[in-house]
């Protein structure tokens, strides 16, 4: 008998001895848990880093754009959320982690660009500043960013963050007032006319921002339609 077979038999004996310390039910429970976890993820075995990029406009009214840059196809959807009843009988919109996980699961291992937001003072720096944000809104934004980044981490999706001032200055050069949401939407349509159906409504401005953030992120990586087949 070779030394390799002897070593293999020795390892097998040690494993069997260790397993004998547990009951059959305990072993079955562990095995079932592993199978269920693997089945729940059900992640496709492919290198998505060389196929997909994702642009994420955070916020409960935000949106997500996924780009298959090998085939130059886009998928755009609104941020998954759900409504809940407050203690005062009103409603509040919350992020839906499962609703975000499921549509992003096929793109595990890829890369996402996300707008890097931070809390804004509840009292504006200047009277009448339109960038005032309340404490509750700041808290909601923090929860949202945490939810998004957690889902991306679970799916092994790399994250690249860009400050709004940075990506908008570069990606929205053709827009006069970069704070005007409808101007951004119209500019996105001019660059991606084949996506008009996804951006046709005025309320689709967040979809447009996720698309333009994606546009900026890919340009930083040197990804373009003409060069997409050179990325592998």
PDB file of N, CA, C and O in Angstrom, residues 60 62 64 77-82 94-101 103:
ATOM      1  N   UNK A  60     -35.243  55.682  -0.566  1.00  0.00           N
ATOM      2  CA  UNK A  60     -36.446  54.863  -0.741  1.00  0.00           C
ATOM      3  C   UNK A  60     -37.133  55.135  -2.075  1.00  0.00           C
ATOM      4  O   UNK A  60     -37.956  54.348  -2.533  1.00  0.00           O
ATOM      5  N   UNK A  62     -35.157  55.696  -4.701  1.00  0.00           N
ATOM      6  CA  UNK A  62     -34.033  55.502  -5.612  1.00  0.00           C
ATOM      7  C   UNK A  62     -34.287  54.425  -6.642  1.00  0.00           C
ATOM      8  O   UNK A  62     -35.401  53.928  -6.802  1.00  0.00           O
ATOM      9  N   UNK A  64     -32.071  51.309  -9.434  1.00  0.00           N
ATOM     10  CA  UNK A  64     -30.888  50.494  -9.713  1.00  0.00           C
ATOM     11  C   UNK A  64     -30.838  50.172 -11.200  1.00  0.00           C
ATOM     12  O   UNK A  64     -31.856  49.802 -11.796  1.00  0.00           O
ATOM     13  N   UNK A  77     -34.630  49.045 -12.436  1.00  0.00           N
ATOM     14  CA  UNK A  77     -35.786  48.845 -11.558  1.00  0.00           C
ATOM     15  C   UNK A  77     -35.689  49.783 -10.359  1.00  0.00           C
ATOM     16  O   UNK A  77     -34.602  50.237  -9.978  1.00  0.00           O
ATOM     17  N   UNK A  78     -36.841  50.082  -9.788  1.00  0.00           N
ATOM     18  CA  UNK A  78     -36.903  50.984  -8.638  1.00  0.00           C
ATOM     19  C   UNK A  78     -36.425  50.281  -7.374  1.00  0.00           C
ATOM     20  O   UNK A  78     -36.459  49.048  -7.276  1.00  0.00           O
ATOM     21  N   UNK A  79     -35.996  51.074  -6.411  1.00  0.00           N
ATOM     22  CA  UNK A  79     -35.533  50.519  -5.136  1.00  0.00           C
ATOM     23  C   UNK A  79     -36.668  49.736  -4.476  1.00  0.00           C
ATOM     24  O   UNK A  79     -37.759  50.275  -4.276  1.00  0.00           O
ATOM     25  N   UNK A  80     -36.441  48.472  -4.145  1.00  0.00           N
ATOM     26  CA  UNK A  80     -37.482  47.680  -3.484  1.00  0.00           C
ATOM     27  C   UNK A  80     -37.783  48.217  -2.085  1.00  0.00           C
ATOM     28  O   UNK A  80     -36.880  48.372  -1.260  1.00  0.00           O
ATOM     29  N   UNK A  81     -39.042  48.511  -1.821  1.00  0.00           N
ATOM     30  CA  UNK A  81     -39.452  49.053  -0.524  1.00  0.00           C
ATOM     31  C   UNK A  81     -40.786  48.435  -0.116  1.00  0.00           C
ATOM     32  O   UNK A  81     -41.431  47.738  -0.898  1.00  0.00           O
ATOM     33  N   UNK A  82     -41.182  48.695   1.112  1.00  0.00           N
ATOM     34  CA  UNK A  82     -42.514  48.293   1.557  1.00  0.00           C
ATOM     35  C   UNK A  82     -43.026  49.342   2.535  1.00  0.00           C
ATOM     36  O   UNK A  82     -42.257  50.142   3.080  1.00  0.00           O
ATOM     37  N   UNK A  94     -40.081  51.808   3.979  1.00  0.00           N
ATOM     38  CA  UNK A  94     -38.834  51.202   4.433  1.00  0.00           C
ATOM     39  C   UNK A  94     -38.201  50.380   3.310  1.00  0.00           C
ATOM     40  O   UNK A  94     -38.889  49.907   2.406  1.00  0.00           O
ATOM     41  N   UNK A  95     -36.898  50.217   3.390  1.00  0.00           N
ATOM     42  CA  UNK A  95     -36.190  49.385   2.418  1.00  0.00           C
ATOM     43  C   UNK A  95     -36.560  47.917   2.628  1.00  0.00           C
ATOM     44  O   UNK A  95     -36.766  47.464   3.748  1.00  0.00           O
ATOM     45  N   UNK A  96     -36.598  47.174   1.520  1.00  0.00           N
ATOM     46  CA  UNK A  96     -36.930  45.756   1.565  1.00  0.00           C
ATOM     47  C   UNK A  96     -35.670  44.946   1.239  1.00  0.00           C
ATOM     48  O   UNK A  96     -35.319  44.786   0.069  1.00  0.00           O
ATOM     49  N   UNK A  97     -34.965  44.434   2.260  1.00  0.00           N
ATOM     50  CA  UNK A  97     -33.711  43.705   2.006  1.00  0.00           C
ATOM     51  C   UNK A  97     -33.894  42.500   1.096  1.00  0.00           C
ATOM     52  O   UNK A  97     -33.102  42.286   0.169  1.00  0.00           O
ATOM     53  N   UNK A  98     -34.922  41.693   1.351  1.00  0.00           N
ATOM     54  CA  UNK A  98     -35.167  40.524   0.507  1.00  0.00           C
ATOM     55  C   UNK A  98     -35.521  40.933  -0.911  1.00  0.00           C
ATOM     56  O   UNK A  98     -35.085  40.329  -1.887  1.00  0.00           O
ATOM     57  N   UNK A  99     -36.299  42.014  -1.019  1.00  0.00           N
ATOM     58  CA  UNK A  99     -36.673  42.510  -2.342  1.00  0.00           C
ATOM     59  C   UNK A  99     -35.483  43.029  -3.120  1.00  0.00           C
ATOM     60  O   UNK A  99     -35.495  43.047  -4.359  1.00  0.00           O
ATOM     61  N   UNK A 100     -34.445  43.461  -2.420  1.00  0.00           N
ATOM     62  CA  UNK A 100     -33.220  43.916  -3.080  1.00  0.00           C
ATOM     63  C   UNK A 100     -32.305  42.743  -3.390  1.00  0.00           C
ATOM     64  O   UNK A 100     -31.658  42.710  -4.445  1.00  0.00           O
ATOM     65  N   UNK A 101     -32.263  41.782  -2.496  1.00  0.00           N
ATOM     66  CA  UNK A 101     -31.386  40.619  -2.660  1.00  0.00           C
ATOM     67  C   UNK A 101     -31.757  39.791  -3.895  1.00  0.00           C
ATOM     68  O   UNK A 101     -30.883  39.415  -4.689  1.00  0.00           O
ATOM     69  N   UNK A 103     -33.412  40.348  -6.912  1.00  0.00           N
ATOM     70  CA  UNK A 103     -33.068  40.763  -8.271  1.00  0.00           C
ATOM     71  C   UNK A 103     -31.568  40.937  -8.495  1.00  0.00           C
ATOM     72  O   UNK A 103     -31.099  40.900  -9.641  1.00  0.00           O
TER      73      UNK A 103
END
